Amino acid sequence: MQIAVLKERRPGENRVAASPDTVKKFLAAGAKVAVEAGAGAGSHYSDAMYTDAGATIAPTAAAAAGSADMVFKIQKPMTAAEGTDEVSYLKSGSILVAQLYALTSKDLMQALAKQGVTSFALELMPRISRAQAMDILSSQSNLAGYKAVVDAAATFGRAMPMMMTAAGTIAPARVLIFGAGVAGLQAIATAKRMGAVVYATDVRYATKEQVESLGGKFIVVDEEKMKAAQTAGGYAKEMDDDFKQKQAEAVAAEVLKSDILITTALIPGRPAPNLVTAAMVASMKPGSVIVDLAAEAGGNVEGTVKDQVVATANGVTILGYTNTSSRLARDASMLFSKNILNFVTPMIEKGTGALKINWDDELVKGTLVTKDGQVVHAGLTG
């Protein structure tokens, strides 16, 4: 089996879908690997590192993908309308493994089907124990939660921990985190390590124990509704307007007292819920900082501007960076590539290196989007 690793062309994307370490493991499994020249540059993986690992370097994306049975990417392929037609590089019958944003990219999924490409959307990985080592959302969100606190601390004009000095005592920063998923929990842990006092809120009551185990204080809104607010897959459900109103009232007082807000609430395939109103932002102290990790999906904060830093009239700074994990590209690439390795390895027949996919496997069915010229995922065909 021939594997191709393509260079990412979308602005701000510095990650790469295979590391030299995972290249070695694929070669050991019997596969051959071609890496597009410069694919790892943004993650500080040189072409020489890939050749030392046993890969060949292809001069272009078309050359890398032209003979590949399987193609690895971080981001969904670009289309001709975006300036570079990456879909055209993929040969009919090949397999694409990437984060495709499939549920919100229906036209692209149709284009992949028309091209004859079998595609797996890694963001659709079922949330079961067996899939944890393949879960790109978890691995990348972990880094994003950490980076959000680092960004906030760098922007915040004060110290994070309490400091007792002969000249006086500096009070610890007060941090409020919306959403206690992977990113939120890592943000809680990081803010606590930096000495802040941390509060957190989430629609899922089940996260209360996790928040408190990391030293955070959990804000309870409506206990009964919160206990029913988690899907079977572990995601947060969209809450009704009554709950949203109660949540807004419950957290408004905490927002007023907070120095730093970090919002992480996302619902797969849906716009990000608005959790922090303009009135809440206006109530915050001058010098306060907000990091909106949901900026790419519209933002949790009224006033967030995608990929921009906004300074409000009352002196609050709102950071709307997207693709936060890409700003830790080396570690993000290492984790993402291991997620791919763990997903693809069971598809490679031991001894021969041939591709042998169990189409009945729960993880295969959960992530399969296009096959045999058709869009087949239930989320796009219903």
Coordinates of C-alpha atoms in Angstrom, one line a residue:
M1 CA 0.0 0.0 0.0
Q2 CA 1.2 3.5 -0.9
I3 CA 0.5 6.3 1.5
A4 CA 0.8 10.0 0.6
V5 CA 1.2 12.9 3.1
L6 CA 0.2 16.2 1.7
K7 CA 1.3 19.7 2.7
E8 CA -1.4 21.9 4.2
R9 CA -2.3 24.9 2.1
R10 CA -5.0 26.7 4.2
P11 CA -3.9 29.9 5.8
G12 CA -2.7 29.5 9.4
E13 CA -2.4 25.7 9.2
N14 CA 1.1 24.7 10.3
R15 CA 0.4 21.0 11.2
V16 CA 1.2 17.9 9.2
A17 CA -0.6 14.6 9.1
A18 CA 2.4 12.3 9.7
S19 CA 5.5 12.6 11.8
P20 CA 8.8 10.9 11.1
D21 CA 7.9 8.5 13.9
T22 CA 4.6 7.5 12.4
V23 CA 6.2 7.1 9.0
K24 CA 8.6 4.5 10.5
K25 CA 5.6 2.6 12.0
F26 CA 3.8 2.6 8.7
L27 CA 6.9 1.3 6.9
A28 CA 7.3 -1.4 9.6
A29 CA 3.7 -2.4 8.8
G30 CA 4.6 -3.0 5.2
A31 CA 3.4 0.3 3.6
K32 CA 5.3 2.8 1.5
V33 CA 5.1 6.5 2.3
A34 CA 5.6 9.6 0.1
V35 CA 5.7 13.0 1.8
E36 CA 5.2 16.2 -0.3
A37 CA 8.2 18.4 -0.1
G38 CA 7.9 20.9 2.7
A39 CA 4.9 19.3 4.3
G40 CA 6.4 19.2 7.8
A41 CA 8.1 22.7 7.7
G42 CA 5.5 24.4 9.8
S43 CA 5.9 21.7 12.5
H44 CA 9.7 21.8 12.3
Y45 CA 9.9 18.4 10.6
S46 CA 12.4 18.7 7.7
D47 CA 12.3 16.7 4.5
A48 CA 15.6 15.1 5.7
M49 CA 13.9 13.9 8.8
Y50 CA 11.3 12.1 6.7
T51 CA 13.9 10.6 4.4
D52 CA 15.9 9.4 7.4
A53 CA 12.6 7.7 8.6
G54 CA 12.4 5.9 5.2
A55 CA 9.9 8.1 3.3
T56 CA 10.4 9.4 -0.2
I57 CA 9.9 13.1 -0.9
A58 CA 7.5 14.0 -3.7
P59 CA 8.0 17.4 -5.4
T60 CA 4.3 18.3 -5.5
A61 CA 1.0 17.3 -4.0
A62 CA -0.1 15.8 -7.4
A63 CA 3.0 13.7 -7.5
A64 CA 2.5 12.5 -4.0
A65 CA -1.2 11.7 -4.3
G66 CA -1.1 10.5 -8.0
S67 CA -0.2 6.9 -7.2
A68 CA -1.3 6.8 -3.5
D69 CA -3.8 4.3 -2.2
M70 CA -4.3 6.4 0.9
V71 CA -3.8 10.1 1.5
F72 CA -3.4 11.8 4.9
K73 CA -4.3 15.4 5.5
I74 CA -5.0 17.6 8.5
Q75 CA -7.6 19.9 6.9
K76 CA -10.2 19.2 4.3
P77 CA -9.0 19.5 0.6
M78 CA -9.3 22.9 -1.0
T79 CA -11.4 23.3 -4.1
A80 CA -10.8 25.2 -7.4
A81 CA -13.0 28.0 -6.0
E82 CA -10.5 28.4 -3.2
G83 CA -7.6 28.7 -5.5
T84 CA -6.1 25.2 -5.5
D85 CA -8.1 22.2 -6.5
E86 CA -6.7 19.6 -4.1
V87 CA -9.6 17.2 -4.9
S88 CA -8.3 16.8 -8.4
Y89 CA -5.0 15.4 -7.0
L90 CA -6.8 12.4 -5.5
K91 CA -7.1 9.4 -7.8
S92 CA -10.3 7.5 -8.2
G93 CA -10.4 4.6 -5.7
S94 CA -8.0 6.2 -3.3
I95 CA -8.8 6.7 0.4
L96 CA -8.6 10.1 2.1
V97 CA -8.2 10.4 5.9
A98 CA -8.5 13.9 7.4
Q99 CA -10.6 16.3 9.4
L100 CA -13.2 17.1 6.8
Y101 CA -15.8 19.1 8.6
A102 CA -18.1 16.8 6.7
L103 CA -21.4 17.8 8.3
T104 CA -20.9 21.4 7.2
S105 CA -19.1 20.8 3.9
K106 CA -21.8 19.0 1.9
D107 CA -20.6 20.3 -1.5
L108 CA -17.1 19.1 -0.8
M109 CA -18.4 15.7 0.2
Q110 CA -20.3 15.5 -3.1
A111 CA -17.1 16.5 -5.0
L112 CA -15.1 13.7 -3.2
A113 CA -17.8 11.2 -4.1
K114 CA -17.8 12.3 -7.7
Q115 CA -14.0 12.0 -7.8
G116 CA -14.4 8.4 -6.7
V117 CA -12.6 8.9 -3.4
T118 CA -13.4 6.9 -0.3
S119 CA -13.2 9.4 2.6
F120 CA -13.0 9.1 6.4
A121 CA -13.8 12.2 8.5
L122 CA -11.9 11.9 11.7
E123 CA -14.0 14.5 13.5
L124 CA -16.9 12.0 13.4
M125 CA -15.0 9.3 15.4
P126 CA -17.4 7.6 17.7
R127 CA -16.8 8.5 21.4
I128 CA -16.2 5.0 22.7
S129 CA -13.3 3.7 24.8
R130 CA -11.7 1.8 21.9
A131 CA -11.6 5.1 19.9
Q132 CA -9.9 7.3 22.5
A133 CA -6.4 6.9 20.9
M134 CA -7.9 7.9 17.5
D135 CA -9.9 10.9 18.7
I136 CA -8.5 14.0 17.0
L137 CA -11.0 16.3 18.7
S138 CA -9.7 15.3 22.1
S139 CA -6.0 15.5 21.3
Q140 CA -6.2 18.9 19.6
S141 CA -8.6 20.4 22.1
N142 CA -6.3 19.4 24.9
L143 CA -3.6 21.6 23.4
A144 CA -6.1 24.4 22.6
G145 CA -7.2 24.5 26.2
Y146 CA -3.7 24.9 27.4
K147 CA -2.8 27.5 24.8
A148 CA -5.9 29.5 25.6
V149 CA -4.7 30.1 29.2
V150 CA -1.2 30.9 28.0
D151 CA -2.6 33.4 25.5
A152 CA -4.8 34.9 28.2
A153 CA -1.9 35.2 30.7
A154 CA 0.3 36.9 28.0
T155 CA -2.4 39.4 27.3
F156 CA -3.5 40.0 30.9
G157 CA -1.7 43.0 32.4
R158 CA -1.3 41.5 35.8
A159 CA 0.2 38.4 37.5
M160 CA -1.9 35.2 37.7
P161 CA -0.9 33.8 41.1
M162 CA -1.2 35.4 44.5
M163 CA 2.1 37.1 45.5
M164 CA 2.9 38.2 49.0
T165 CA 5.7 40.8 49.0
A166 CA 7.1 43.3 51.4
A167 CA 5.5 46.0 49.3
G168 CA 2.1 44.4 49.4
T169 CA 0.0 41.4 48.3
I170 CA -1.1 40.8 44.8
A171 CA -4.5 39.0 44.6
P172 CA -4.7 35.9 42.3
A173 CA -6.4 36.3 39.0
R174 CA -10.0 35.0 38.8
V175 CA -10.7 32.8 35.8
L176 CA -14.1 31.7 34.5
I177 CA -14.3 28.9 32.0
F178 CA -17.3 28.1 29.9
G179 CA -17.5 24.4 28.9
A180 CA -15.9 21.5 30.7
G181 CA -15.0 19.3 27.8
V182 CA -11.4 18.3 26.9
A183 CA -10.4 21.9 26.2
G184 CA -12.2 23.4 29.2
L185 CA -10.7 20.8 31.6
Q186 CA -7.2 21.4 30.3
A187 CA -7.8 25.2 30.7
I188 CA -8.9 24.6 34.3
A189 CA -5.8 22.5 35.1
T190 CA -3.5 25.0 33.4
A191 CA -5.0 28.1 35.1
K192 CA -4.8 26.4 38.5
R193 CA -1.1 25.5 37.9
M194 CA -0.5 29.2 37.1
G195 CA -2.0 30.1 40.5
A196 CA -5.4 31.5 39.4
V197 CA -8.8 31.0 41.2
V198 CA -10.9 29.1 38.7
Y199 CA -14.6 28.8 38.2
A200 CA -16.3 26.7 35.5
T201 CA -19.8 26.2 34.1
D202 CA -21.1 23.5 31.7
V203 CA -24.6 22.4 30.8
R204 CA -23.7 18.8 31.7
Y205 CA -23.9 18.1 35.4
A206 CA -21.7 15.1 34.9
T207 CA -18.7 17.4 34.5
K208 CA -19.0 18.8 38.0
E209 CA -16.9 16.1 39.6
Q210 CA -14.2 16.5 36.9
V211 CA -14.1 20.3 37.4
E212 CA -13.8 20.0 41.2
S213 CA -11.1 17.2 40.9
L214 CA -8.9 19.8 39.1
G215 CA -9.4 22.4 41.8
G216 CA -12.1 24.4 40.0
K217 CA -15.4 25.6 41.4
F218 CA -18.5 24.4 39.5
I219 CA -21.4 26.8 38.9
V220 CA -24.8 24.9 39.0
V221 CA -27.7 26.4 37.0
D222 CA -30.6 23.9 36.9
E223 CA -29.4 20.5 38.3
E224 CA -32.2 18.4 36.7
K225 CA -31.8 19.8 33.2
M226 CA -28.1 19.6 33.5
K227 CA -28.2 15.9 34.3
A228 CA -30.1 15.3 31.1
A229 CA -27.9 17.6 28.9
Q230 CA -25.4 15.0 27.7
T231 CA -25.8 12.9 24.6
A232 CA -24.9 9.2 24.4
G233 CA -21.7 10.2 22.6
G234 CA -20.6 12.5 25.4
Y235 CA -21.3 15.8 23.7
A236 CA -23.4 18.6 25.2
K237 CA -26.9 19.0 23.9
E238 CA -28.4 22.2 22.6
M239 CA -30.3 23.6 25.6
D240 CA -33.7 25.3 25.6
D241 CA -34.2 29.1 25.9
D242 CA -35.3 28.8 29.5
F243 CA -32.1 27.1 30.6
K244 CA -30.0 29.6 28.6
Q245 CA -31.7 32.4 30.5
K246 CA -31.1 30.8 33.8
Q247 CA -27.5 30.1 32.8
A248 CA -27.0 33.7 31.8
E249 CA -28.3 35.0 35.1
A250 CA -26.2 32.5 37.1
V251 CA -23.0 33.3 35.5
A252 CA -23.5 37.1 35.1
A253 CA -22.3 37.8 38.6
E254 CA -19.2 35.6 38.1
V255 CA -18.4 37.4 34.8
L256 CA -18.6 40.7 36.6
K257 CA -16.0 39.5 39.1
S258 CA -13.7 37.6 36.6
D259 CA -10.4 38.8 35.2
I260 CA -10.2 36.2 32.5
L261 CA -13.0 34.3 30.6
I262 CA -12.3 31.3 28.4
T263 CA -15.1 29.9 26.3
T264 CA -15.0 26.4 24.8
A265 CA -18.6 25.4 24.0
L266 CA -19.1 23.8 20.7
I267 CA -21.9 21.5 19.3
P268 CA -20.8 19.3 16.3
G269 CA -22.2 20.5 13.0
R270 CA -24.0 23.6 14.6
P271 CA -23.1 27.2 15.2
A272 CA -21.5 27.9 18.6
P273 CA -24.0 28.8 21.3
N274 CA -23.9 32.4 22.4
L275 CA -23.0 32.3 26.1
V276 CA -21.5 35.8 26.9
T277 CA -23.6 38.8 25.9
A278 CA -22.3 42.2 25.1
A279 CA -23.8 43.4 28.4
M280 CA -21.7 40.8 30.2
V281 CA -18.6 42.0 28.4
A282 CA -19.5 45.6 29.3
S283 CA -19.8 44.7 32.9
M284 CA -16.2 43.4 33.1
K285 CA -13.3 45.3 34.6
P286 CA -10.9 47.2 32.4
G287 CA -7.9 45.0 31.6
S288 CA -10.0 41.8 31.6
V289 CA -9.3 39.2 28.8
I290 CA -11.6 36.9 27.0
V291 CA -10.4 33.9 24.9
D292 CA -13.1 32.5 22.6
L293 CA -12.1 29.1 21.5
A294 CA -15.4 28.8 19.6
A295 CA -14.5 31.7 17.3
E296 CA -14.3 29.4 14.2
A297 CA -18.0 28.4 14.7
G298 CA -19.3 31.9 15.2
G299 CA -18.1 32.3 18.8
N300 CA -19.5 32.0 22.3
V301 CA -19.0 35.7 23.0
E302 CA -20.9 38.6 21.5
G303 CA -18.2 40.8 20.0
T304 CA -15.8 38.1 19.0
V305 CA -14.3 38.6 15.5
K306 CA -12.8 35.5 13.8
D307 CA -9.0 35.6 13.8
Q308 CA -8.8 39.1 15.3
V309 CA -8.1 40.7 18.7
V310 CA -10.8 43.1 19.7
A311 CA -10.4 45.9 22.2
T312 CA -13.8 46.9 23.6
A313 CA -14.8 50.4 24.7
N314 CA -14.5 49.5 28.4
G315 CA -11.0 48.1 28.1
V316 CA -11.7 44.3 27.7
T317 CA -9.6 42.4 25.1
I318 CA -11.3 39.6 23.2
L319 CA -9.1 37.0 21.5
G320 CA -10.8 35.3 18.6
Y321 CA -8.0 33.1 17.3
T322 CA -9.0 30.0 15.3
N323 CA -7.2 26.7 14.9
T324 CA -5.5 27.3 18.2
S325 CA -3.8 23.9 18.2
S326 CA -1.9 24.8 15.0
R327 CA -0.1 27.4 17.0
L328 CA 1.5 24.5 18.9
A329 CA 2.2 22.8 15.6
R330 CA 4.9 20.3 16.6
D331 CA 3.0 18.7 19.5
A332 CA -0.3 19.0 17.6
S333 CA 1.1 17.2 14.6
M334 CA 2.6 14.5 16.7
L335 CA -0.7 13.8 18.4
F336 CA -2.8 14.1 15.2
S337 CA -0.5 11.8 13.3
K338 CA -0.7 9.2 16.1
N339 CA -4.5 9.4 16.0
I340 CA -4.3 8.6 12.3
L341 CA -1.7 5.8 12.9
N342 CA -4.0 4.2 15.5
F343 CA -7.0 4.4 13.1
V344 CA -5.3 3.2 10.0
T345 CA -3.0 0.4 11.4
P346 CA -5.9 -2.1 11.8
M347 CA -6.7 -1.6 8.1
I348 CA -3.2 -2.9 7.1
E349 CA -2.9 -6.6 6.8
K350 CA 0.0 -7.9 8.9
G351 CA 2.8 -9.5 6.9
T352 CA 1.7 -8.3 3.4
G353 CA 1.2 -4.5 4.1
A354 CA -2.0 -4.7 1.9
L355 CA -5.1 -2.7 2.7
K356 CA -7.8 -4.8 4.3
I357 CA -10.7 -2.8 5.7
N358 CA -13.4 -4.2 7.9
W359 CA -16.4 -2.2 6.6
D360 CA -18.5 -3.5 9.5
D361 CA -16.3 -2.1 12.2
E362 CA -18.1 0.5 14.3
L363 CA -15.2 3.1 13.9
V364 CA -15.1 2.6 10.1
K365 CA -18.8 3.0 9.8
G366 CA -18.9 6.0 12.1
T367 CA -16.3 8.0 10.1
L368 CA -17.0 6.8 6.6
V369 CA -18.4 9.7 4.5
T370 CA -18.0 8.8 0.8
K371 CA -17.6 5.4 -0.9
D372 CA -18.3 4.0 -4.4
G373 CA -19.2 7.4 -5.8
Q374 CA -21.8 8.1 -3.1
V375 CA -22.1 10.1 0.1
V376 CA -22.9 7.4 2.6
H377 CA -22.8 9.0 6.1
A378 CA -26.2 9.1 7.8
G379 CA -25.6 12.7 8.9
L380 CA -25.5 13.8 5.3
T381 CA -28.0 11.5 3.7
G382 CA -31.0 11.8 6.1

